[in-house]
Amino acid sequence: MIDLAFFHTSPLHIASFESLLSELGVNIRREHVVDEDLLVEVQIKGEEGIKEKLFEALAEVLMRARVVLCTCSSLSPLAESCDPRIIRLDRAMAQKAVSYSAQKSSKLALIATLGTTLDISSQLILEEAAKADFNLKLDSYLIPQAWQAFSQGEVKQYQQCIRDFLAGPRWQAYDALVLAQASMAAAFQDEPSPYTLFSSPRLGLEAALDRLNLPS
């Protein structure tokens, strides 16, 4: 049995998470499962329309993996409900962002490139704030045209769209900016943002390693 299975909806995530594992110095038995169709279908059919197909796919992966890390924000709530061994990548990020904002002025900006993800991530962050009994003010923003670039494989253009959107002084009004999707994190890998950012890949992976009782 493998330790960790990554469940992706884009093959572009594979290299990113392999790089993170190398940075963390963690060598585990792992597998990357990619199902691009599910992301397309959930946008058309909604969660109920893809629930059976997703659960079947996850059940198959769970037969050979101790823990499954779902890296797609749009599928995460449904995936998380399937089995306690499934971790949604963005929950640790939401917890961290809420904790940080609670020490500041209680105002976060959530940024996404896909509309379905924006709604799902908003619900997650507000859920974590409610657990912490914290009255959080959350503003949500959708970056226009960025997702089209990503879906066409234009990763550099996608990242530039994100950097351009998050440039300028209006973001100074927020404690921090939360990047809803795993794909967004790399936009600031070589060009750091002047603002406090929270992204999901590293935090979510650390949560998965913690579930495996492995050092992160």
mmCIF file with all atom_site columns, C-alpha atoms in Angstrom:
data_model
loop_
_atom_site.group_PDB
_atom_site.id
_atom_site.type_symbol
_atom_site.label_atom_id
_atom_site.label_alt_id
_atom_site.label_comp_id
_atom_site.label_asym_id
_atom_site.label_entity_id
_atom_site.label_seq_id
_atom_site.pdbx_PDB_ins_code
_atom_site.Cartn_x
_atom_site.Cartn_y
_atom_site.Cartn_z
_atom_site.occupancy
_atom_site.B_iso_or_equiv
_atom_site.pdbx_formal_charge
_atom_site.auth_seq_id
_atom_site.auth_comp_id
_atom_site.auth_asym_id
_atom_site.auth_atom_id
_atom_site.pdbx_PDB_model_num
ATOM 1   C CA . MET A 1 1   ? 0.000   0.000  0.000   1.00 0.00 ? 1   MET A CA 1
ATOM 2   C CA . ILE A 1 2   ? 1.237   3.501  -0.820  1.00 0.00 ? 2   ILE A CA 1
ATOM 3   C CA . ASP A 1 3   ? 1.352   6.266  1.796   1.00 0.00 ? 3   ASP A CA 1
ATOM 4   C CA . LEU A 1 4   ? -0.186  9.167  -0.085  1.00 0.00 ? 4   LEU A CA 1
ATOM 5   C CA . ALA A 1 5   ? -2.203  9.514  -3.271  1.00 0.00 ? 5   ALA A CA 1
ATOM 6   C CA . PHE A 1 6   ? -2.674  12.940 -4.826  1.00 0.00 ? 6   PHE A CA 1
ATOM 7   C CA . PHE A 1 7   ? -6.013  13.368 -6.583  1.00 0.00 ? 7   PHE A CA 1
ATOM 8   C CA . HIS A 1 8   ? -5.663  16.091 -9.236  1.00 0.00 ? 8   HIS A CA 1
ATOM 9   C CA . THR A 1 9   ? -7.807  17.533 -11.991 1.00 0.00 ? 9   THR A CA 1
ATOM 10  C CA . SER A 1 10  ? -4.779  18.816 -13.914 1.00 0.00 ? 10  SER A CA 1
ATOM 11  C CA . PRO A 1 11  ? -1.464  17.100 -14.670 1.00 0.00 ? 11  PRO A CA 1
ATOM 12  C CA . LEU A 1 12  ? 0.248   20.454 -14.148 1.00 0.00 ? 12  LEU A CA 1
ATOM 13  C CA . HIS A 1 13  ? 0.034   19.906 -10.377 1.00 0.00 ? 13  HIS A CA 1
ATOM 14  C CA . ILE A 1 14  ? 2.246   16.837 -10.395 1.00 0.00 ? 14  ILE A CA 1
ATOM 15  C CA . ALA A 1 15  ? 5.555   18.669 -10.774 1.00 0.00 ? 15  ALA A CA 1
ATOM 16  C CA . SER A 1 16  ? 4.553   21.261 -8.161  1.00 0.00 ? 16  SER A CA 1
ATOM 17  C CA . PHE A 1 17  ? 3.868   18.689 -5.470  1.00 0.00 ? 17  PHE A CA 1
ATOM 18  C CA . GLU A 1 18  ? 6.917   16.625 -6.335  1.00 0.00 ? 18  GLU A CA 1
ATOM 19  C CA . SER A 1 19  ? 8.961   19.782 -5.894  1.00 0.00 ? 19  SER A CA 1
ATOM 20  C CA . LEU A 1 20  ? 7.333   20.457 -2.515  1.00 0.00 ? 20  LEU A CA 1
ATOM 21  C CA . LEU A 1 21  ? 8.102   16.936 -1.324  1.00 0.00 ? 21  LEU A CA 1
ATOM 22  C CA . SER A 1 22  ? 11.735  17.465 -2.296  1.00 0.00 ? 22  SER A CA 1
ATOM 23  C CA . GLU A 1 23  ? 11.852  20.793 -0.451  1.00 0.00 ? 23  GLU A CA 1
ATOM 24  C CA . LEU A 1 24  ? 10.436  19.157 2.660   1.00 0.00 ? 24  LEU A CA 1
ATOM 25  C CA . GLY A 1 25  ? 12.912  16.301 2.376   1.00 0.00 ? 25  GLY A CA 1
ATOM 26  C CA . VAL A 1 26  ? 10.136  13.730 2.558   1.00 0.00 ? 26  VAL A CA 1
ATOM 27  C CA . ASN A 1 27  ? 10.434  10.440 0.691   1.00 0.00 ? 27  ASN A CA 1
ATOM 28  C CA . ILE A 1 28  ? 7.154   8.528  0.785   1.00 0.00 ? 28  ILE A CA 1
ATOM 29  C CA . ARG A 1 29  ? 5.410   5.971  -1.346  1.00 0.00 ? 29  ARG A CA 1
ATOM 30  C CA . ARG A 1 30  ? 3.112   8.105  -3.464  1.00 0.00 ? 30  ARG A CA 1
ATOM 31  C CA . GLU A 1 31  ? 0.949   8.224  -6.538  1.00 0.00 ? 31  GLU A CA 1
ATOM 32  C CA . HIS A 1 32  ? -0.580  10.986 -8.641  1.00 0.00 ? 32  HIS A CA 1
ATOM 33  C CA . VAL A 1 33  ? -4.064  10.354 -10.013 1.00 0.00 ? 33  VAL A CA 1
ATOM 34  C CA . VAL A 1 34  ? -5.376  12.823 -12.598 1.00 0.00 ? 34  VAL A CA 1
ATOM 35  C CA . ASP A 1 35  ? -8.999  13.134 -13.760 1.00 0.00 ? 35  ASP A CA 1
ATOM 36  C CA . GLU A 1 36  ? -9.428  16.281 -15.824 1.00 0.00 ? 36  GLU A CA 1
ATOM 37  C CA . ASP A 1 37  ? -12.990 15.452 -16.843 1.00 0.00 ? 37  ASP A CA 1
ATOM 38  C CA . LEU A 1 38  ? -14.337 15.767 -13.312 1.00 0.00 ? 38  LEU A CA 1
ATOM 39  C CA . LEU A 1 39  ? -13.518 19.468 -13.102 1.00 0.00 ? 39  LEU A CA 1
ATOM 40  C CA . VAL A 1 40  ? -15.280 20.137 -16.395 1.00 0.00 ? 40  VAL A CA 1
ATOM 41  C CA . GLU A 1 41  ? -18.279 18.058 -15.362 1.00 0.00 ? 41  GLU A CA 1
ATOM 42  C CA . VAL A 1 42  ? -18.746 19.639 -11.936 1.00 0.00 ? 42  VAL A CA 1
ATOM 43  C CA . GLN A 1 43  ? -19.005 23.070 -13.558 1.00 0.00 ? 43  GLN A CA 1
ATOM 44  C CA . ILE A 1 44  ? -21.770 21.775 -15.819 1.00 0.00 ? 44  ILE A CA 1
ATOM 45  C CA . LYS A 1 45  ? -23.607 19.257 -13.636 1.00 0.00 ? 45  LYS A CA 1
ATOM 46  C CA . GLY A 1 46  ? -22.880 20.500 -10.120 1.00 0.00 ? 46  GLY A CA 1
ATOM 47  C CA . GLU A 1 47  ? -21.829 18.356 -7.175  1.00 0.00 ? 47  GLU A CA 1
ATOM 48  C CA . GLU A 1 48  ? -24.813 15.999 -7.279  1.00 0.00 ? 48  GLU A CA 1
ATOM 49  C CA . GLY A 1 49  ? -24.220 15.373 -10.956 1.00 0.00 ? 49  GLY A CA 1
ATOM 50  C CA . ILE A 1 50  ? -20.703 14.056 -10.424 1.00 0.00 ? 50  ILE A CA 1
ATOM 51  C CA . LYS A 1 51  ? -20.989 12.614 -6.907  1.00 0.00 ? 51  LYS A CA 1
ATOM 52  C CA . GLU A 1 52  ? -21.272 8.965  -7.944  1.00 0.00 ? 52  GLU A CA 1
ATOM 53  C CA . LYS A 1 53  ? -18.417 9.193  -10.432 1.00 0.00 ? 53  LYS A CA 1
ATOM 54  C CA . LEU A 1 54  ? -16.146 10.999 -7.963  1.00 0.00 ? 54  LEU A CA 1
ATOM 55  C CA . PHE A 1 55  ? -16.877 8.597  -5.124  1.00 0.00 ? 55  PHE A CA 1
ATOM 56  C CA . GLU A 1 56  ? -16.155 5.617  -7.361  1.00 0.00 ? 56  GLU A CA 1
ATOM 57  C CA . ALA A 1 57  ? -12.841 7.128  -8.423  1.00 0.00 ? 57  ALA A CA 1
ATOM 58  C CA . LEU A 1 58  ? -11.855 7.922  -4.840  1.00 0.00 ? 58  LEU A CA 1
ATOM 59  C CA . ALA A 1 59  ? -12.899 4.500  -3.558  1.00 0.00 ? 59  ALA A CA 1
ATOM 60  C CA . GLU A 1 60  ? -10.617 2.908  -6.121  1.00 0.00 ? 60  GLU A CA 1
ATOM 61  C CA . VAL A 1 61  ? -7.688  5.057  -4.982  1.00 0.00 ? 61  VAL A CA 1
ATOM 62  C CA . LEU A 1 62  ? -8.420  4.401  -1.294  1.00 0.00 ? 62  LEU A CA 1
ATOM 63  C CA . MET A 1 63  ? -7.977  0.685  -1.894  1.00 0.00 ? 63  MET A CA 1
ATOM 64  C CA . ARG A 1 64  ? -4.243  1.264  -2.312  1.00 0.00 ? 64  ARG A CA 1
ATOM 65  C CA . ALA A 1 65  ? -3.497  4.481  -0.363  1.00 0.00 ? 65  ALA A CA 1
ATOM 66  C CA . ARG A 1 66  ? -3.402  5.284  3.345   1.00 0.00 ? 66  ARG A CA 1
ATOM 67  C CA . VAL A 1 67  ? -4.325  8.930  2.731   1.00 0.00 ? 67  VAL A CA 1
ATOM 68  C CA . VAL A 1 68  ? -5.665  10.789 -0.306  1.00 0.00 ? 68  VAL A CA 1
ATOM 69  C CA . LEU A 1 69  ? -5.015  14.496 -0.808  1.00 0.00 ? 69  LEU A CA 1
ATOM 70  C CA . CYS A 1 70  ? -7.578  16.173 -3.072  1.00 0.00 ? 70  CYS A CA 1
ATOM 71  C CA . THR A 1 71  ? -5.876  19.129 -4.713  1.00 0.00 ? 71  THR A CA 1
ATOM 72  C CA . CYS A 1 72  ? -8.914  20.453 -6.597  1.00 0.00 ? 72  CYS A CA 1
ATOM 73  C CA . SER A 1 73  ? -10.809 23.102 -4.641  1.00 0.00 ? 73  SER A CA 1
ATOM 74  C CA . SER A 1 74  ? -13.973 22.651 -6.693  1.00 0.00 ? 74  SER A CA 1
ATOM 75  C CA . LEU A 1 75  ? -14.176 18.952 -5.796  1.00 0.00 ? 75  LEU A CA 1
ATOM 76  C CA . SER A 1 76  ? -12.868 19.264 -2.244  1.00 0.00 ? 76  SER A CA 1
ATOM 77  C CA . PRO A 1 77  ? -16.102 19.480 -0.202  1.00 0.00 ? 77  PRO A CA 1
ATOM 78  C CA . LEU A 1 78  ? -17.568 16.432 -1.898  1.00 0.00 ? 78  LEU A CA 1
ATOM 79  C CA . ALA A 1 79  ? -14.287 14.511 -1.782  1.00 0.00 ? 79  ALA A CA 1
ATOM 80  C CA . GLU A 1 80  ? -13.825 15.265 1.913   1.00 0.00 ? 80  GLU A CA 1
ATOM 81  C CA . SER A 1 81  ? -17.284 13.893 2.680   1.00 0.00 ? 81  SER A CA 1
ATOM 82  C CA . CYS A 1 82  ? -16.488 10.581 0.988   1.00 0.00 ? 82  CYS A CA 1
ATOM 83  C CA . ASP A 1 83  ? -14.063 9.182  3.558   1.00 0.00 ? 83  ASP A CA 1
ATOM 84  C CA . PRO A 1 84  ? -12.131 10.471 6.607   1.00 0.00 ? 84  PRO A CA 1
ATOM 85  C CA . ARG A 1 85  ? -8.867  9.469  4.945   1.00 0.00 ? 85  ARG A CA 1
ATOM 86  C CA . ILE A 1 86  ? -9.420  12.100 2.259   1.00 0.00 ? 86  ILE A CA 1
ATOM 87  C CA . ILE A 1 87  ? -7.932  15.521 2.982   1.00 0.00 ? 87  ILE A CA 1
ATOM 88  C CA . ARG A 1 88  ? -8.957  18.634 1.117   1.00 0.00 ? 88  ARG A CA 1
ATOM 89  C CA . LEU A 1 89  ? -5.893  20.650 0.244   1.00 0.00 ? 89  LEU A CA 1
ATOM 90  C CA . ASP A 1 90  ? -7.393  24.047 1.073   1.00 0.00 ? 90  ASP A CA 1
ATOM 91  C CA . ARG A 1 91  ? -8.689  23.428 4.619   1.00 0.00 ? 91  ARG A CA 1
ATOM 92  C CA . ALA A 1 92  ? -5.321  23.986 6.324   1.00 0.00 ? 92  ALA A CA 1
ATOM 93  C CA . MET A 1 93  ? -4.934  27.225 4.347   1.00 0.00 ? 93  MET A CA 1
ATOM 94  C CA . ALA A 1 94  ? -8.361  28.434 5.468   1.00 0.00 ? 94  ALA A CA 1
ATOM 95  C CA . GLN A 1 95  ? -7.558  27.658 9.101   1.00 0.00 ? 95  GLN A CA 1
ATOM 96  C CA . LYS A 1 96  ? -4.246  29.482 8.891   1.00 0.00 ? 96  LYS A CA 1
ATOM 97  C CA . ALA A 1 97  ? -5.744  32.546 7.186   1.00 0.00 ? 97  ALA A CA 1
ATOM 98  C CA . VAL A 1 98  ? -8.565  32.799 9.734   1.00 0.00 ? 98  VAL A CA 1
ATOM 99  C CA . SER A 1 99  ? -6.128  32.463 12.641  1.00 0.00 ? 99  SER A CA 1
ATOM 100 C CA . TYR A 1 100 ? -3.919  35.172 11.167  1.00 0.00 ? 100 TYR A CA 1
ATOM 101 C CA . SER A 1 101 ? -6.789  37.557 10.516  1.00 0.00 ? 101 SER A CA 1
ATOM 102 C CA . ALA A 1 102 ? -8.163  37.065 14.017  1.00 0.00 ? 102 ALA A CA 1
ATOM 103 C CA . GLN A 1 103 ? -5.005  38.719 15.305  1.00 0.00 ? 103 GLN A CA 1
ATOM 104 C CA . LYS A 1 104 ? -5.398  41.664 12.926  1.00 0.00 ? 104 LYS A CA 1
ATOM 105 C CA . SER A 1 105 ? -8.388  43.722 11.795  1.00 0.00 ? 105 SER A CA 1
ATOM 106 C CA . SER A 1 106 ? -10.531 40.744 10.720  1.00 0.00 ? 106 SER A CA 1
ATOM 107 C CA . LYS A 1 107 ? -10.589 41.447 6.988   1.00 0.00 ? 107 LYS A CA 1
ATOM 108 C CA . LEU A 1 108 ? -9.490  39.002 4.285   1.00 0.00 ? 108 LEU A CA 1
ATOM 109 C CA . ALA A 1 109 ? -9.641  39.048 0.494   1.00 0.00 ? 109 ALA A CA 1
ATOM 110 C CA . LEU A 1 110 ? -10.282 35.745 -1.255  1.00 0.00 ? 110 LEU A CA 1
ATOM 111 C CA . ILE A 1 111 ? -9.011  35.566 -4.837  1.00 0.00 ? 111 ILE A CA 1
ATOM 112 C CA . ALA A 1 112 ? -9.921  32.871 -7.368  1.00 0.00 ? 112 ALA A CA 1
ATOM 113 C CA . THR A 1 113 ? -9.692  32.289 -11.092 1.00 0.00 ? 113 THR A CA 1
ATOM 114 C CA . LEU A 1 114 ? -12.712 29.972 -11.316 1.00 0.00 ? 114 LEU A CA 1
ATOM 115 C CA . GLY A 1 115 ? -16.209 30.953 -10.212 1.00 0.00 ? 115 GLY A CA 1
ATOM 116 C CA . THR A 1 116 ? -17.173 27.597 -8.695  1.00 0.00 ? 116 THR A CA 1
ATOM 117 C CA . THR A 1 117 ? -14.031 27.627 -6.585  1.00 0.00 ? 117 THR A CA 1
ATOM 118 C CA . LEU A 1 118 ? -14.717 31.159 -5.341  1.00 0.00 ? 118 LEU A CA 1
ATOM 119 C CA . ASP A 1 119 ? -18.050 30.110 -3.825  1.00 0.00 ? 119 ASP A CA 1
ATOM 120 C CA . ILE A 1 120 ? -16.675 26.890 -2.326  1.00 0.00 ? 120 ILE A CA 1
ATOM 121 C CA . SER A 1 121 ? -13.618 28.573 -0.829  1.00 0.00 ? 121 SER A CA 1
ATOM 122 C CA . SER A 1 122 ? -15.742 31.368 0.631   1.00 0.00 ? 122 SER A CA 1
ATOM 123 C CA . GLN A 1 123 ? -17.907 28.804 2.392   1.00 0.00 ? 123 GLN A CA 1
ATOM 124 C CA . LEU A 1 124 ? -14.839 27.011 3.751   1.00 0.00 ? 124 LEU A CA 1
ATOM 125 C CA . ILE A 1 125 ? -13.217 30.137 5.167   1.00 0.00 ? 125 ILE A CA 1
ATOM 126 C CA . LEU A 1 126 ? -16.448 31.332 6.773   1.00 0.00 ? 126 LEU A CA 1
ATOM 127 C CA . GLU A 1 127 ? -16.957 27.838 8.206   1.00 0.00 ? 127 GLU A CA 1
ATOM 128 C CA . GLU A 1 128 ? -13.523 27.954 9.824   1.00 0.00 ? 128 GLU A CA 1
ATOM 129 C CA . ALA A 1 129 ? -14.200 31.458 11.147  1.00 0.00 ? 129 ALA A CA 1
ATOM 130 C CA . ALA A 1 130 ? -17.459 30.253 12.697  1.00 0.00 ? 130 ALA A CA 1
ATOM 131 C CA . LYS A 1 131 ? -15.635 27.355 14.375  1.00 0.00 ? 131 LYS A CA 1
ATOM 132 C CA . ALA A 1 132 ? -13.262 29.901 15.876  1.00 0.00 ? 132 ALA A CA 1
ATOM 133 C CA . ASP A 1 133 ? -16.215 32.097 16.924  1.00 0.00 ? 133 ASP A CA 1
ATOM 134 C CA . PHE A 1 134 ? -14.687 34.889 14.877  1.00 0.00 ? 134 PHE A CA 1
ATOM 135 C CA . ASN A 1 135 ? -16.692 37.537 13.018  1.00 0.00 ? 135 ASN A CA 1
ATOM 136 C CA . LEU A 1 136 ? -14.641 37.654 9.834   1.00 0.00 ? 136 LEU A CA 1
ATOM 137 C CA . LYS A 1 137 ? -15.170 40.112 7.013   1.00 0.00 ? 137 LYS A CA 1
ATOM 138 C CA . LEU A 1 138 ? -14.420 38.346 3.736   1.00 0.00 ? 138 LEU A CA 1
ATOM 139 C CA . ASP A 1 139 ? -14.416 39.968 0.308   1.00 0.00 ? 139 ASP A CA 1
ATOM 140 C CA . SER A 1 140 ? -14.243 37.731 -2.766  1.00 0.00 ? 140 SER A CA 1
ATOM 141 C CA . TYR A 1 141 ? -12.727 38.517 -6.145  1.00 0.00 ? 141 TYR A CA 1
ATOM 142 C CA . LEU A 1 142 ? -12.658 36.607 -9.421  1.00 0.00 ? 142 LEU A CA 1
ATOM 143 C CA . ILE A 1 143 ? -9.772  37.225 -11.821 1.00 0.00 ? 143 ILE A CA 1
ATOM 144 C CA . PRO A 1 144 ? -11.187 37.594 -15.353 1.00 0.00 ? 144 PRO A CA 1
ATOM 145 C CA . GLN A 1 145 ? -9.727  35.588 -18.253 1.00 0.00 ? 145 GLN A CA 1
ATOM 146 C CA . ALA A 1 146 ? -7.126  33.841 -16.101 1.00 0.00 ? 146 ALA A CA 1
ATOM 147 C CA . TRP A 1 147 ? -8.816  30.434 -16.082 1.00 0.00 ? 147 TRP A CA 1
ATOM 148 C CA . GLN A 1 148 ? -9.110  30.424 -19.842 1.00 0.00 ? 148 GLN A CA 1
ATOM 149 C CA . ALA A 1 149 ? -5.333  30.743 -20.060 1.00 0.00 ? 149 ALA A CA 1
ATOM 150 C CA . PHE A 1 150 ? -4.810  27.901 -17.581 1.00 0.00 ? 150 PHE A CA 1
ATOM 151 C CA . SER A 1 151 ? -7.261  25.597 -19.328 1.00 0.00 ? 151 SER A CA 1
ATOM 152 C CA . GLN A 1 152 ? -5.379  26.171 -22.585 1.00 0.00 ? 152 GLN A CA 1
ATOM 153 C CA . GLY A 1 153 ? -2.058  25.314 -20.961 1.00 0.00 ? 153 GLY A CA 1
ATOM 154 C CA . GLU A 1 154 ? -0.803  28.908 -21.042 1.00 0.00 ? 154 GLU A CA 1
ATOM 155 C CA . VAL A 1 155 ? 0.659   28.754 -17.549 1.00 0.00 ? 155 VAL A CA 1
ATOM 156 C CA . LYS A 1 156 ? 2.889   31.818 -17.814 1.00 0.00 ? 156 LYS A CA 1
ATOM 157 C CA . GLN A 1 157 ? -0.014  33.919 -19.073 1.00 0.00 ? 157 GLN A CA 1
ATOM 158 C CA . TYR A 1 158 ? -2.180  32.544 -16.268 1.00 0.00 ? 158 TYR A CA 1
ATOM 159 C CA . GLN A 1 159 ? 0.385   33.517 -13.662 1.00 0.00 ? 159 GLN A CA 1
ATOM 160 C CA . GLN A 1 160 ? 0.804   36.961 -15.182 1.00 0.00 ? 160 GLN A CA 1
ATOM 161 C CA . CYS A 1 161 ? -2.960  37.533 -15.032 1.00 0.00 ? 161 CYS A CA 1
ATOM 162 C CA . ILE A 1 162 ? -2.830  36.785 -11.315 1.00 0.00 ? 162 ILE A CA 1
ATOM 163 C CA . ARG A 1 163 ? 0.145   39.065 -10.668 1.00 0.00 ? 163 ARG A CA 1
ATOM 164 C CA . ASP A 1 164 ? -1.432  41.906 -12.651 1.00 0.00 ? 164 ASP A CA 1
ATOM 165 C CA . PHE A 1 165 ? -4.724  41.581 -10.791 1.00 0.00 ? 165 PHE A CA 1
ATOM 166 C CA . LEU A 1 166 ? -3.020  41.631 -7.400  1.00 0.00 ? 166 LEU A CA 1
ATOM 167 C CA . ALA A 1 167 ? -0.872  44.644 -8.198  1.00 0.00 ? 167 ALA A CA 1
ATOM 168 C CA . GLY A 1 168 ? -1.809  48.042 -6.832  1.00 0.00 ? 168 GLY A CA 1
ATOM 169 C CA . PRO A 1 169 ? -2.702  49.651 -3.515  1.00 0.00 ? 169 PRO A CA 1
ATOM 170 C CA . ARG A 1 170 ? -6.298  48.466 -3.045  1.00 0.00 ? 170 ARG A CA 1
ATOM 171 C CA . TRP A 1 171 ? -5.084  45.280 -1.351  1.00 0.00 ? 171 TRP A CA 1
ATOM 172 C CA . GLN A 1 172 ? -3.546  47.287 1.486   1.00 0.00 ? 172 GLN A CA 1
ATOM 173 C CA . ALA A 1 173 ? -7.008  47.355 3.074   1.00 0.00 ? 173 ALA A CA 1
ATOM 174 C CA . TYR A 1 174 ? -6.780  43.648 3.867   1.00 0.00 ? 174 TYR A CA 1
ATOM 175 C CA . ASP A 1 175 ? -4.914  41.693 6.525   1.00 0.00 ? 175 ASP A CA 1
ATOM 176 C CA . ALA A 1 176 ? -4.012  39.106 3.903   1.00 0.00 ? 176 ALA A CA 1
ATOM 177 C CA . LEU A 1 177 ? -4.949  37.715 0.510   1.00 0.00 ? 177 LEU A CA 1
ATOM 178 C CA . VAL A 1 178 ? -6.063  34.096 0.176   1.00 0.00 ? 178 VAL A CA 1
ATOM 179 C CA . LEU A 1 179 ? -5.365  32.330 -3.128  1.00 0.00 ? 179 LEU A CA 1
ATOM 180 C CA . ALA A 1 180 ? -8.243  29.895 -3.529  1.00 0.00 ? 180 ALA A CA 1
ATOM 181 C CA . GLN A 1 181 ? -6.664  27.445 -5.964  1.00 0.00 ? 181 GLN A CA 1
ATOM 182 C CA . ALA A 1 182 ? -3.470  25.420 -5.782  1.00 0.00 ? 182 ALA A CA 1
ATOM 183 C CA . SER A 1 183 ? -2.578  26.522 -9.304  1.00 0.00 ? 183 SER A CA 1
ATOM 184 C CA . MET A 1 184 ? -2.315  30.154 -8.176  1.00 0.00 ? 184 MET A CA 1
ATOM 185 C CA . ALA A 1 185 ? 0.551   29.715 -5.725  1.00 0.00 ? 185 ALA A CA 1
ATOM 186 C CA . ALA A 1 186 ? 3.281   29.463 -8.353  1.00 0.00 ? 186 ALA A CA 1
ATOM 187 C CA . ALA A 1 187 ? 2.486   32.957 -9.658  1.00 0.00 ? 187 ALA A CA 1
ATOM 188 C CA . PHE A 1 188 ? 4.533   34.397 -6.800  1.00 0.00 ? 188 PHE A CA 1
ATOM 189 C CA . GLN A 1 189 ? 7.260   31.800 -6.605  1.00 0.00 ? 189 GLN A CA 1
ATOM 190 C CA . ASP A 1 190 ? 9.813   33.980 -8.404  1.00 0.00 ? 190 ASP A CA 1
ATOM 191 C CA . GLU A 1 191 ? 8.173   37.376 -7.900  1.00 0.00 ? 191 GLU A CA 1
ATOM 192 C CA . PRO A 1 192 ? 7.046   37.671 -4.252  1.00 0.00 ? 192 PRO A CA 1
ATOM 193 C CA . SER A 1 193 ? 3.975   39.763 -3.533  1.00 0.00 ? 193 SER A CA 1
ATOM 194 C CA . PRO A 1 194 ? 4.278   42.788 -1.223  1.00 0.00 ? 194 PRO A CA 1
ATOM 195 C CA . TYR A 1 195 ? 1.150   41.565 0.555   1.00 0.00 ? 195 TYR A CA 1
ATOM 196 C CA . THR A 1 196 ? 0.664   38.693 2.983   1.00 0.00 ? 196 THR A CA 1
ATOM 197 C CA . LEU A 1 197 ? -0.523  35.701 0.959   1.00 0.00 ? 197 LEU A CA 1
ATOM 198 C CA . PHE A 1 198 ? -1.981  32.364 1.951   1.00 0.00 ? 198 PHE A CA 1
ATOM 199 C CA . SER A 1 199 ? -1.946  29.520 -0.555  1.00 0.00 ? 199 SER A CA 1
ATOM 200 C CA . SER A 1 200 ? -2.850  25.879 -0.200  1.00 0.00 ? 200 SER A CA 1
ATOM 201 C CA . PRO A 1 201 ? -0.147  23.561 -1.638  1.00 0.00 ? 201 PRO A CA 1
ATOM 202 C CA . ARG A 1 202 ? 2.423   23.517 1.150   1.00 0.00 ? 202 ARG A CA 1
ATOM 203 C CA . LEU A 1 203 ? -0.048  23.829 4.016   1.00 0.00 ? 203 LEU A CA 1
ATOM 204 C CA . GLY A 1 204 ? -2.278  21.109 2.588   1.00 0.00 ? 204 GLY A CA 1
ATOM 205 C CA . LEU A 1 205 ? 0.636   18.778 1.984   1.00 0.00 ? 205 LEU A CA 1
ATOM 206 C CA . GLU A 1 206 ? 1.880   19.324 5.537   1.00 0.00 ? 206 GLU A CA 1
ATOM 207 C CA . ALA A 1 207 ? -1.590  18.422 6.814   1.00 0.00 ? 207 ALA A CA 1
ATOM 208 C CA . ALA A 1 208 ? -1.483  15.195 4.808   1.00 0.00 ? 208 ALA A CA 1
ATOM 209 C CA . LEU A 1 209 ? 1.965   14.341 6.148   1.00 0.00 ? 209 LEU A CA 1
ATOM 210 C CA . ASP A 1 210 ? 0.747   15.043 9.651   1.00 0.00 ? 210 ASP A CA 1
ATOM 211 C CA . ARG A 1 211 ? -2.139  12.622 9.088   1.00 0.00 ? 211 ARG A CA 1
ATOM 212 C CA . LEU A 1 212 ? 0.458   10.054 8.081   1.00 0.00 ? 212 LEU A CA 1
ATOM 213 C CA . ASN A 1 213 ? 2.453   10.920 11.228  1.00 0.00 ? 213 ASN A CA 1
ATOM 214 C CA . LEU A 1 214 ? 5.390   11.948 9.089   1.00 0.00 ? 214 LEU A CA 1
ATOM 215 C CA . PRO A 1 215 ? 7.522   15.055 9.715   1.00 0.00 ? 215 PRO A CA 1
ATOM 216 C CA . SER A 1 216 ? 6.813   18.071 7.493   1.00 0.00 ? 216 SER A CA 1
#
